[in-house]
Amino acid sequence: MEVETEKSGSDGKGWSFCRMPFWQTTHTPSSSSSSSMSYMHNVHQQSQNNAQSVDRSSHHSSTTVSSVAKSLLPTKRRLRLDPSNKLYFPYEPGKQVRSAIAIKNTCKSHVAFKFQTTAPKSCYMRPPGGILAPGESIIATVFKFVEPPENNEKSIDKKSKVKFKIMSLKVQGEMDYVPEMFDEQRDQVAIEQILRVMFLDPERPSPVLDKLKRMLAEADAALEARKKPPEEKGPRVAGEGLVIDEWKERRERYLAQQQVQGVDSM
């Protein structure tokens, strides 16, 4: 070892690996290398699992957000209302007054509608519900009893807590209206509008009051037309163009029999 040291000194360079026995040099054993590889594999596997869990959580959160956003979107209207969000009544305390609202089906399918109110004892609708064909419209009449003020003072600006709700439901073609259909298909029912009550001074002319009077007159005329029996459009014609009139046929038979009996008696 001393000779090697001298040689290194003569060269001017130090061989550091010759200053200690070769068996004392640090070498990485095979067991430590395998353990480090397994550690790296575990770290990689854990990172993959974390990435998958993050993807699942992000997908779940995105699904939840999309469902919430969908619920917050405004529902597509099936009916067009006029007035759109109010019911106008003439303010006559102690009397039953009327309002009117036009309902039109804007869908390509039949739609059923239904009225609801927070005061069923003092308010009712005519009709309370029905089925409209595509493009069909109707003027519904709403009746309400106006409570007299406490101090016997005329207060038109008094706010009413009574509200009305109009719901809609798509139906398959023409059918008879039954209110139970809204309970049976509750998931398909849409709330069209919540209507507030607004009072008008019957002694003060206004465009809104004039429009209300016209709508009420149209609703009354339509009601009277429905009450009248359908007019007969002439005699009925059978398959080959024969005119069927039972009363006329019986009368002709009776006259013919009378003529035959008269001839026989003569």
PDB file of C-alpha atoms in Angstrom:
ATOM      1  CA  MET A   1       0.000   0.000   0.000  1.00  0.00           C
ATOM      2  CA  GLU A   2       2.889   2.382   0.745  1.00  0.00           C
ATOM      3  CA  VAL A   3       4.469   1.766  -2.642  1.00  0.00           C
ATOM      4  CA  GLU A   4       1.197   2.668  -4.331  1.00  0.00           C
ATOM      5  CA  THR A   5       1.072   5.844  -2.345  1.00  0.00           C
ATOM      6  CA  GLU A   6       4.522   6.874  -3.463  1.00  0.00           C
ATOM      7  CA  LYS A   7       3.738   6.200  -7.069  1.00  0.00           C
ATOM      8  CA  SER A   8       0.738   8.383  -6.793  1.00  0.00           C
ATOM      9  CA  GLY A   9       2.798  11.096  -5.282  1.00  0.00           C
ATOM     10  CA  SER A  10       5.335  10.993  -8.078  1.00  0.00           C
ATOM     11  CA  ASP A  11       2.573  11.293 -10.647  1.00  0.00           C
ATOM     12  CA  GLY A  12       1.024  14.209  -8.870  1.00  0.00           C
ATOM     13  CA  LYS A  13      -2.373  12.684  -8.943  1.00  0.00           C
ATOM     14  CA  GLY A  14      -4.234  10.928  -6.147  1.00  0.00           C
ATOM     15  CA  TRP A  15      -6.100   7.697  -6.803  1.00  0.00           C
ATOM     16  CA  SER A  16      -8.669   7.810  -4.129  1.00  0.00           C
ATOM     17  CA  PHE A  17      -9.960   4.297  -4.759  1.00  0.00           C
ATOM     18  CA  CYS A  18      -6.517   2.879  -3.850  1.00  0.00           C
ATOM     19  CA  ARG A  19      -6.446   4.456  -0.399  1.00  0.00           C
ATOM     20  CA  MET A  20      -8.763   1.826   1.086  1.00  0.00           C
ATOM     21  CA  PRO A  21      -9.167  -1.871   0.534  1.00  0.00           C
ATOM     22  CA  PHE A  22     -11.355  -2.797  -2.389  1.00  0.00           C
ATOM     23  CA  TRP A  23     -13.623  -4.834  -0.178  1.00  0.00           C
ATOM     24  CA  GLN A  24     -14.612  -1.678   1.790  1.00  0.00           C
ATOM     25  CA  THR A  25     -15.885   0.215  -1.240  1.00  0.00           C
ATOM     26  CA  THR A  26     -19.684   0.960  -1.266  1.00  0.00           C
ATOM     27  CA  HIS A  27     -21.664  -1.174  -3.700  1.00  0.00           C
ATOM     28  CA  THR A  28     -25.515  -1.181  -3.971  1.00  0.00           C
ATOM     29  CA  PRO A  29     -26.748  -4.664  -3.197  1.00  0.00           C
ATOM     30  CA  SER A  30     -29.299  -6.372  -5.405  1.00  0.00           C
ATOM     31  CA  SER A  31     -31.890  -6.453  -2.588  1.00  0.00           C
ATOM     32  CA  SER A  32     -31.921  -2.663  -2.268  1.00  0.00           C
ATOM     33  CA  SER A  33     -32.337  -2.243  -6.053  1.00  0.00           C
ATOM     34  CA  SER A  34     -35.329  -4.611  -6.077  1.00  0.00           C
ATOM     35  CA  SER A  35     -36.912  -2.831  -3.122  1.00  0.00           C
ATOM     36  CA  SER A  36     -36.472   0.536  -4.826  1.00  0.00           C
ATOM     37  CA  MET A  37     -38.105  -0.802  -7.998  1.00  0.00           C
ATOM     38  CA  SER A  38     -41.034  -2.159  -6.027  1.00  0.00           C
ATOM     39  CA  TYR A  39     -41.365   1.182  -4.271  1.00  0.00           C
ATOM     40  CA  MET A  40     -41.442   2.988  -7.599  1.00  0.00           C
ATOM     41  CA  HIS A  41     -44.053   0.522  -8.885  1.00  0.00           C
ATOM     42  CA  ASN A  42     -46.228   1.142  -5.818  1.00  0.00           C
ATOM     43  CA  VAL A  43     -45.906   4.882  -6.273  1.00  0.00           C
ATOM     44  CA  HIS A  44     -46.886   4.601  -9.942  1.00  0.00           C
ATOM     45  CA  GLN A  45     -49.845   2.344  -9.123  1.00  0.00           C
ATOM     46  CA  GLN A  46     -51.021   4.712  -6.406  1.00  0.00           C
ATOM     47  CA  SER A  47     -50.804   7.674  -8.788  1.00  0.00           C
ATOM     48  CA  GLN A  48     -52.899   5.768 -11.343  1.00  0.00           C
ATOM     49  CA  ASN A  49     -55.511   4.948  -8.708  1.00  0.00           C
ATOM     50  CA  ASN A  50     -55.634   8.572  -7.628  1.00  0.00           C
ATOM     51  CA  ALA A  51     -56.047   9.680 -11.243  1.00  0.00           C
ATOM     52  CA  GLN A  52     -58.923   7.205 -11.739  1.00  0.00           C
ATOM     53  CA  SER A  53     -60.630   8.335  -8.547  1.00  0.00           C
ATOM     54  CA  VAL A  54     -60.243  11.961  -9.631  1.00  0.00           C
ATOM     55  CA  ASP A  55     -61.765  11.114 -13.034  1.00  0.00           C
ATOM     56  CA  ARG A  56     -64.705   9.356 -11.391  1.00  0.00           C
ATOM     57  CA  SER A  57     -65.291  12.176  -8.950  1.00  0.00           C
ATOM     58  CA  SER A  58     -65.023  14.779 -11.712  1.00  0.00           C
ATOM     59  CA  HIS A  59     -67.451  12.793 -13.893  1.00  0.00           C
ATOM     60  CA  HIS A  60     -69.898  12.471 -10.994  1.00  0.00           C
ATOM     61  CA  SER A  61     -69.594  16.151 -10.176  1.00  0.00           C
ATOM     62  CA  SER A  62     -70.077  17.109 -13.844  1.00  0.00           C
ATOM     63  CA  THR A  63     -73.158  14.866 -14.016  1.00  0.00           C
ATOM     64  CA  THR A  64     -74.545  16.420 -10.851  1.00  0.00           C
ATOM     65  CA  VAL A  65     -73.861  19.937 -12.127  1.00  0.00           C
ATOM     66  CA  SER A  66     -75.504  19.165 -15.475  1.00  0.00           C
ATOM     67  CA  SER A  67     -78.609  17.760 -13.765  1.00  0.00           C
ATOM     68  CA  VAL A  68     -78.842  20.794 -11.502  1.00  0.00           C
ATOM     69  CA  ALA A  69     -78.367  23.136 -14.456  1.00  0.00           C
ATOM     70  CA  LYS A  70     -81.043  21.273 -16.391  1.00  0.00           C
ATOM     71  CA  SER A  71     -83.463  21.636 -13.496  1.00  0.00           C
ATOM     72  CA  LEU A  72     -82.783  25.378 -13.378  1.00  0.00           C
ATOM     73  CA  LEU A  73     -83.514  25.884 -17.067  1.00  0.00           C
ATOM     74  CA  PRO A  74     -86.945  27.352 -17.818  1.00  0.00           C
ATOM     75  CA  THR A  75     -89.549  24.834 -18.896  1.00  0.00           C
ATOM     76  CA  LYS A  76     -90.709  25.138 -22.471  1.00  0.00           C
ATOM     77  CA  ARG A  77     -94.229  26.539 -22.487  1.00  0.00           C
ATOM     78  CA  ARG A  78     -97.009  24.465 -23.990  1.00  0.00           C
ATOM     79  CA  LEU A  79     -99.693  27.109 -23.566  1.00  0.00           C
ATOM     80  CA  ARG A  80     -99.872  30.794 -24.419  1.00  0.00           C
ATOM     81  CA  LEU A  81    -101.738  32.847 -21.832  1.00  0.00           C
ATOM     82  CA  ASP A  82    -103.322  36.265 -22.237  1.00  0.00           C
ATOM     83  CA  PRO A  83    -102.855  37.989 -19.793  1.00  0.00           C
ATOM     84  CA  SER A  84     -99.558  36.238 -19.226  1.00  0.00           C
ATOM     85  CA  ASN A  85     -99.158  36.398 -15.442  1.00  0.00           C
ATOM     86  CA  LYS A  86    -102.107  38.327 -13.925  1.00  0.00           C
ATOM     87  CA  LEU A  87    -105.848  38.036 -13.497  1.00  0.00           C
ATOM     88  CA  TYR A  88    -107.740  41.340 -13.538  1.00  0.00           C
ATOM     89  CA  PHE A  89    -110.943  41.669 -11.518  1.00  0.00           C
ATOM     90  CA  PRO A  90    -113.219  44.694 -11.124  1.00  0.00           C
ATOM     91  CA  TYR A  91    -113.073  45.828  -7.537  1.00  0.00           C
ATOM     92  CA  GLU A  92    -116.606  45.490  -6.166  1.00  0.00           C
ATOM     93  CA  PRO A  93    -116.462  44.642  -2.443  1.00  0.00           C
ATOM     94  CA  GLY A  94    -119.066  42.187  -1.211  1.00  0.00           C
ATOM     95  CA  LYS A  95    -119.823  40.890  -4.732  1.00  0.00           C
ATOM     96  CA  GLN A  96    -118.751  38.053  -6.934  1.00  0.00           C
ATOM     97  CA  VAL A  97    -116.738  39.371  -9.856  1.00  0.00           C
ATOM     98  CA  ARG A  98    -115.283  37.755 -12.944  1.00  0.00           C
ATOM     99  CA  SER A  99    -112.028  37.712 -14.821  1.00  0.00           C
ATOM    100  CA  ALA A 100    -111.040  36.084 -18.110  1.00  0.00           C
ATOM    101  CA  ILE A 101    -107.899  34.532 -19.543  1.00  0.00           C
ATOM    102  CA  ALA A 102    -107.239  33.241 -23.060  1.00  0.00           C
ATOM    103  CA  ILE A 103    -105.458  29.882 -23.284  1.00  0.00           C
ATOM    104  CA  LYS A 104    -103.959  28.646 -26.555  1.00  0.00           C
ATOM    105  CA  ASN A 105    -102.173  25.377 -27.280  1.00  0.00           C
ATOM    106  CA  THR A 106     -98.863  26.135 -29.030  1.00  0.00           C
ATOM    107  CA  CYS A 107     -97.703  22.486 -29.257  1.00  0.00           C
ATOM    108  CA  LYS A 108     -98.052  20.042 -32.117  1.00  0.00           C
ATOM    109  CA  SER A 109     -99.856  17.569 -29.854  1.00  0.00           C
ATOM    110  CA  HIS A 110    -102.969  17.683 -27.681  1.00  0.00           C
ATOM    111  CA  VAL A 111    -102.439  19.350 -24.311  1.00  0.00           C
ATOM    112  CA  ALA A 112    -104.549  19.132 -21.176  1.00  0.00           C
ATOM    113  CA  PHE A 113    -104.708  22.102 -18.807  1.00  0.00           C
ATOM    114  CA  LYS A 114    -105.887  22.429 -15.237  1.00  0.00           C
ATOM    115  CA  PHE A 115    -106.593  25.312 -12.853  1.00  0.00           C
ATOM    116  CA  GLN A 116    -105.685  25.406  -9.178  1.00  0.00           C
ATOM    117  CA  THR A 117    -106.211  28.156  -6.611  1.00  0.00           C
ATOM    118  CA  THR A 118    -105.170  28.884  -3.060  1.00  0.00           C
ATOM    119  CA  ALA A 119    -108.758  29.873  -2.197  1.00  0.00           C
ATOM    120  CA  PRO A 120    -111.088  27.131  -3.518  1.00  0.00           C
ATOM    121  CA  LYS A 121    -113.950  28.271  -1.250  1.00  0.00           C
ATOM    122  CA  SER A 122    -114.199  31.776  -2.706  1.00  0.00           C
ATOM    123  CA  CYS A 123    -112.898  31.179  -6.250  1.00  0.00           C
ATOM    124  CA  TYR A 124    -113.690  28.784  -9.057  1.00  0.00           C
ATOM    125  CA  MET A 125    -112.908  28.485 -12.739  1.00  0.00           C
ATOM    126  CA  ARG A 126    -115.055  27.699 -15.763  1.00  0.00           C
ATOM    127  CA  PRO A 127    -113.958  25.379 -17.176  1.00  0.00           C
ATOM    128  CA  PRO A 128    -111.659  24.074 -14.421  1.00  0.00           C
ATOM    129  CA  GLY A 129    -109.722  22.107 -17.022  1.00  0.00           C
ATOM    130  CA  GLY A 130    -109.853  20.670 -20.496  1.00  0.00           C
ATOM    131  CA  ILE A 131    -107.969  19.355 -23.515  1.00  0.00           C
ATOM    132  CA  LEU A 132    -106.924  21.579 -26.395  1.00  0.00           C
ATOM    133  CA  ALA A 133    -106.019  20.385 -29.878  1.00  0.00           C
ATOM    134  CA  PRO A 134    -102.912  21.823 -31.573  1.00  0.00           C
ATOM    135  CA  GLY A 135    -103.532  25.508 -32.236  1.00  0.00           C
ATOM    136  CA  GLU A 136    -106.887  25.492 -30.408  1.00  0.00           C
ATOM    137  CA  SER A 137    -107.720  28.277 -27.967  1.00  0.00           C
ATOM    138  CA  ILE A 138    -110.333  28.915 -25.316  1.00  0.00           C
ATOM    139  CA  ILE A 139    -111.321  31.786 -23.028  1.00  0.00           C
ATOM    140  CA  ALA A 140    -111.698  30.617 -19.452  1.00  0.00           C
ATOM    141  CA  THR A 141    -113.704  32.581 -16.895  1.00  0.00           C
ATOM    142  CA  VAL A 142    -112.549  32.940 -13.299  1.00  0.00           C
ATOM    143  CA  PHE A 143    -114.997  33.823 -10.513  1.00  0.00           C
ATOM    144  CA  LYS A 144    -113.942  35.438  -7.244  1.00  0.00           C
ATOM    145  CA  PHE A 145    -115.743  36.864  -4.235  1.00  0.00           C
ATOM    146  CA  VAL A 146    -114.272  40.204  -3.189  1.00  0.00           C
ATOM    147  CA  GLU A 147    -114.050  40.580   0.537  1.00  0.00           C
ATOM    148  CA  PRO A 148    -115.288  43.957   1.845  1.00  0.00           C
ATOM    149  CA  PRO A 149    -112.625  46.110   3.519  1.00  0.00           C
ATOM    150  CA  GLU A 150    -112.474  46.254   7.272  1.00  0.00           C
ATOM    151  CA  ASN A 151    -113.054  50.019   7.560  1.00  0.00           C
ATOM    152  CA  ASN A 152    -115.661  50.159   4.751  1.00  0.00           C
ATOM    153  CA  GLU A 153    -113.192  52.128   2.681  1.00  0.00           C
ATOM    154  CA  LYS A 154    -112.704  51.550  -1.009  1.00  0.00           C
ATOM    155  CA  SER A 155    -109.168  50.351  -1.409  1.00  0.00           C
ATOM    156  CA  ILE A 156    -108.436  49.202  -4.950  1.00  0.00           C
ATOM    157  CA  ASP A 157    -104.716  48.960  -4.280  1.00  0.00           C
ATOM    158  CA  LYS A 158    -105.256  46.347  -1.603  1.00  0.00           C
ATOM    159  CA  LYS A 159    -103.121  43.325  -2.396  1.00  0.00           C
ATOM    160  CA  SER A 160    -104.814  39.967  -2.589  1.00  0.00           C
ATOM    161  CA  LYS A 161    -103.046  36.861  -1.339  1.00  0.00           C
ATOM    162  CA  VAL A 162    -105.090  34.641  -3.630  1.00  0.00           C
ATOM    163  CA  LYS A 163    -103.111  33.030  -6.441  1.00  0.00           C
ATOM    164  CA  PHE A 164    -103.982  30.798  -9.348  1.00  0.00           C
ATOM    165  CA  LYS A 165    -101.873  28.152 -11.010  1.00  0.00           C
ATOM    166  CA  ILE A 166    -102.228  26.727 -14.515  1.00  0.00           C
ATOM    167  CA  MET A 167    -100.686  23.318 -15.231  1.00  0.00           C
ATOM    168  CA  SER A 168    -100.299  21.485 -18.528  1.00  0.00           C
ATOM    169  CA  LEU A 169     -99.883  17.873 -19.618  1.00  0.00           C
ATOM    170  CA  LYS A 170     -99.313  16.371 -23.061  1.00  0.00           C
ATOM    171  CA  VAL A 171    -101.874  13.703 -23.994  1.00  0.00           C
ATOM    172  CA  GLN A 172    -102.205  11.224 -26.833  1.00  0.00           C
ATOM    173  CA  GLY A 173    -104.830  12.559 -29.211  1.00  0.00           C
ATOM    174  CA  GLU A 174    -108.461  13.300 -28.443  1.00  0.00           C
ATOM    175  CA  MET A 175    -109.820  11.939 -25.176  1.00  0.00           C
ATOM    176  CA  ASP A 176    -112.174  12.844 -22.368  1.00  0.00           C
ATOM    177  CA  TYR A 177    -110.747  15.189 -19.755  1.00  0.00           C
ATOM    178  CA  VAL A 178    -110.462  13.816 -16.234  1.00  0.00           C
ATOM    179  CA  PRO A 179    -108.579  15.663 -13.465  1.00  0.00           C
ATOM    180  CA  GLU A 180    -107.031  12.390 -12.261  1.00  0.00           C
ATOM    181  CA  MET A 181    -104.723  12.279 -15.276  1.00  0.00           C
ATOM    182  CA  PHE A 182    -102.573  14.968 -13.661  1.00  0.00           C
ATOM    183  CA  ASP A 183    -102.059  12.730 -10.617  1.00  0.00           C
ATOM    184  CA  GLU A 184    -101.355   9.606 -12.656  1.00  0.00           C
ATOM    185  CA  GLN A 185     -98.711  11.344 -14.804  1.00  0.00           C
ATOM    186  CA  ARG A 186     -97.296  13.703 -12.222  1.00  0.00           C
ATOM    187  CA  ASP A 187     -93.776  13.506 -13.652  1.00  0.00           C
ATOM    188  CA  GLN A 188     -94.972  14.870 -17.007  1.00  0.00           C
ATOM    189  CA  VAL A 189     -96.936  17.803 -15.561  1.00  0.00           C
ATOM    190  CA  ALA A 190     -95.532  21.279 -16.145  1.00  0.00           C
ATOM    191  CA  ILE A 191     -96.461  24.446 -14.269  1.00  0.00           C
ATOM    192  CA  GLU A 192     -97.258  27.004 -16.928  1.00  0.00           C
ATOM    193  CA  GLN A 193     -97.733  30.083 -14.785  1.00  0.00           C
ATOM    194  CA  ILE A 194     -98.605  31.421 -11.350  1.00  0.00           C
ATOM    195  CA  LEU A 195    -101.248  34.133 -11.759  1.00  0.00           C
ATOM    196  CA  ARG A 196    -101.622  37.037  -9.347  1.00  0.00           C
ATOM    197  CA  VAL A 197    -104.840  38.924  -8.675  1.00  0.00           C
ATOM    198  CA  MET A 198    -105.053  42.567  -9.709  1.00  0.00           C
ATOM    199  CA  PHE A 199    -108.080  44.803  -9.052  1.00  0.00           C
ATOM    200  CA  LEU A 200    -109.448  47.401 -11.460  1.00  0.00           C
ATOM    201  CA  ASP A 201    -111.682  50.367 -10.761  1.00  0.00           C
ATOM    202  CA  PRO A 202    -114.928  49.636 -12.662  1.00  0.00           C
ATOM    203  CA  GLU A 203    -115.793  53.358 -12.714  1.00  0.00           C
ATOM    204  CA  ARG A 204    -112.527  54.417 -14.326  1.00  0.00           C
ATOM    205  CA  PRO A 205    -112.201  53.464 -18.028  1.00  0.00           C
ATOM    206  CA  SER A 206    -108.916  51.880 -19.049  1.00  0.00           C
ATOM    207  CA  PRO A 207    -107.633  49.700 -21.907  1.00  0.00           C
ATOM    208  CA  VAL A 208    -107.226  46.769 -19.532  1.00  0.00           C
ATOM    209  CA  LEU A 209    -110.833  47.057 -18.347  1.00  0.00           C
ATOM    210  CA  ASP A 210    -112.124  47.321 -21.911  1.00  0.00           C
ATOM    211  CA  LYS A 211    -110.164  44.247 -22.929  1.00  0.00           C
ATOM    212  CA  LEU A 212    -111.554  42.337 -19.955  1.00  0.00           C
ATOM    213  CA  LYS A 213    -115.116  43.216 -20.940  1.00  0.00           C
ATOM    214  CA  ARG A 214    -114.528  42.024 -24.508  1.00  0.00           C
ATOM    215  CA  MET A 215    -113.045  38.739 -23.351  1.00  0.00           C
ATOM    216  CA  LEU A 216    -115.941  38.135 -20.952  1.00  0.00           C
ATOM    217  CA  ALA A 217    -118.432  38.813 -23.752  1.00  0.00           C
ATOM    218  CA  GLU A 218    -116.645  36.321 -26.018  1.00  0.00           C
ATOM    219  CA  ALA A 219    -116.591  33.726 -23.236  1.00  0.00           C
ATOM    220  CA  ASP A 220    -120.350  34.164 -22.637  1.00  0.00           C
ATOM    221  CA  ALA A 221    -121.097  33.858 -26.358  1.00  0.00           C
ATOM    222  CA  ALA A 222    -119.032  30.683 -26.627  1.00  0.00           C
ATOM    223  CA  LEU A 223    -120.837  29.223 -23.604  1.00  0.00           C
ATOM    224  CA  GLU A 224    -124.245  29.931 -25.112  1.00  0.00           C
ATOM    225  CA  ALA A 225    -123.163  28.381 -28.406  1.00  0.00           C
ATOM    226  CA  ARG A 226    -122.140  25.193 -26.606  1.00  0.00           C
ATOM    227  CA  LYS A 227    -125.511  25.016 -24.846  1.00  0.00           C
ATOM    228  CA  LYS A 228    -127.511  25.125 -28.089  1.00  0.00           C
ATOM    229  CA  PRO A 229    -128.269  21.774 -29.725  1.00  0.00           C
ATOM    230  CA  PRO A 230    -126.504  21.217 -33.032  1.00  0.00           C
ATOM    231  CA  GLU A 231    -128.523  22.406 -36.009  1.00  0.00           C
ATOM    232  CA  GLU A 232    -129.664  19.800 -38.522  1.00  0.00           C
ATOM    233  CA  LYS A 233    -127.996  20.339 -41.849  1.00  0.00           C
ATOM    234  CA  GLY A 234    -130.795  18.966 -44.071  1.00  0.00           C
ATOM    235  CA  PRO A 235    -131.862  15.367 -44.446  1.00  0.00           C
ATOM    236  CA  ARG A 236    -129.364  12.585 -44.050  1.00  0.00           C
ATOM    237  CA  VAL A 237    -128.195  10.829 -47.203  1.00  0.00           C
ATOM    238  CA  ALA A 238    -127.536   7.076 -47.215  1.00  0.00           C
ATOM    239  CA  GLY A 239    -124.995   5.109 -49.214  1.00  0.00           C
ATOM    240  CA  GLU A 240    -126.555   5.285 -52.694  1.00  0.00           C
ATOM    241  CA  GLY A 241    -127.932   8.803 -52.378  1.00  0.00           C
ATOM    242  CA  LEU A 242    -131.359   7.805 -50.972  1.00  0.00           C
ATOM    243  CA  VAL A 243    -132.968  10.446 -48.778  1.00  0.00           C
ATOM    244  CA  ILE A 244    -133.901   9.096 -45.377  1.00  0.00           C
ATOM    245  CA  ASP A 245    -136.701  10.876 -43.627  1.00  0.00           C
ATOM    246  CA  GLU A 246    -138.588   8.461 -41.414  1.00  0.00           C
ATOM    247  CA  TRP A 247    -141.462  10.778 -40.566  1.00  0.00           C
ATOM    248  CA  LYS A 248    -142.086  11.647 -44.204  1.00  0.00           C
ATOM    249  CA  GLU A 249    -141.936   7.986 -45.213  1.00  0.00           C
ATOM    250  CA  ARG A 250    -144.456   6.984 -42.548  1.00  0.00           C
ATOM    251  CA  ARG A 251    -146.798   9.781 -43.544  1.00  0.00           C
ATOM    252  CA  GLU A 252    -146.723   8.730 -47.203  1.00  0.00           C
ATOM    253  CA  ARG A 253    -147.472   5.131 -46.232  1.00  0.00           C
ATOM    254  CA  TYR A 254    -150.419   6.247 -44.113  1.00  0.00           C
ATOM    255  CA  LEU A 255    -151.909   8.341 -46.938  1.00  0.00           C
ATOM    256  CA  ALA A 256    -151.486   5.493 -49.381  1.00  0.00           C
ATOM    257  CA  GLN A 257    -153.320   3.111 -47.064  1.00  0.00           C
ATOM    258  CA  GLN A 258    -156.153   5.607 -46.680  1.00  0.00           C
ATOM    259  CA  GLN A 259    -156.515   5.906 -50.429  1.00  0.00           C
ATOM    260  CA  VAL A 260    -156.607   2.126 -50.867  1.00  0.00           C
ATOM    261  CA  GLN A 261    -159.254   1.763 -48.172  1.00  0.00           C
ATOM    262  CA  GLY A 262    -161.378   4.483 -49.796  1.00  0.00           C
ATOM    263  CA  VAL A 263    -161.236   2.803 -53.179  1.00  0.00           C
ATOM    264  CA  ASP A 264    -162.222  -0.553 -51.696  1.00  0.00           C
ATOM    265  CA  SER A 265    -165.195   0.938 -49.884  1.00  0.00           C
ATOM    266  CA  MET A 266    -166.406   2.543 -53.100  1.00  0.00           C
TER     267      MET A 266
END
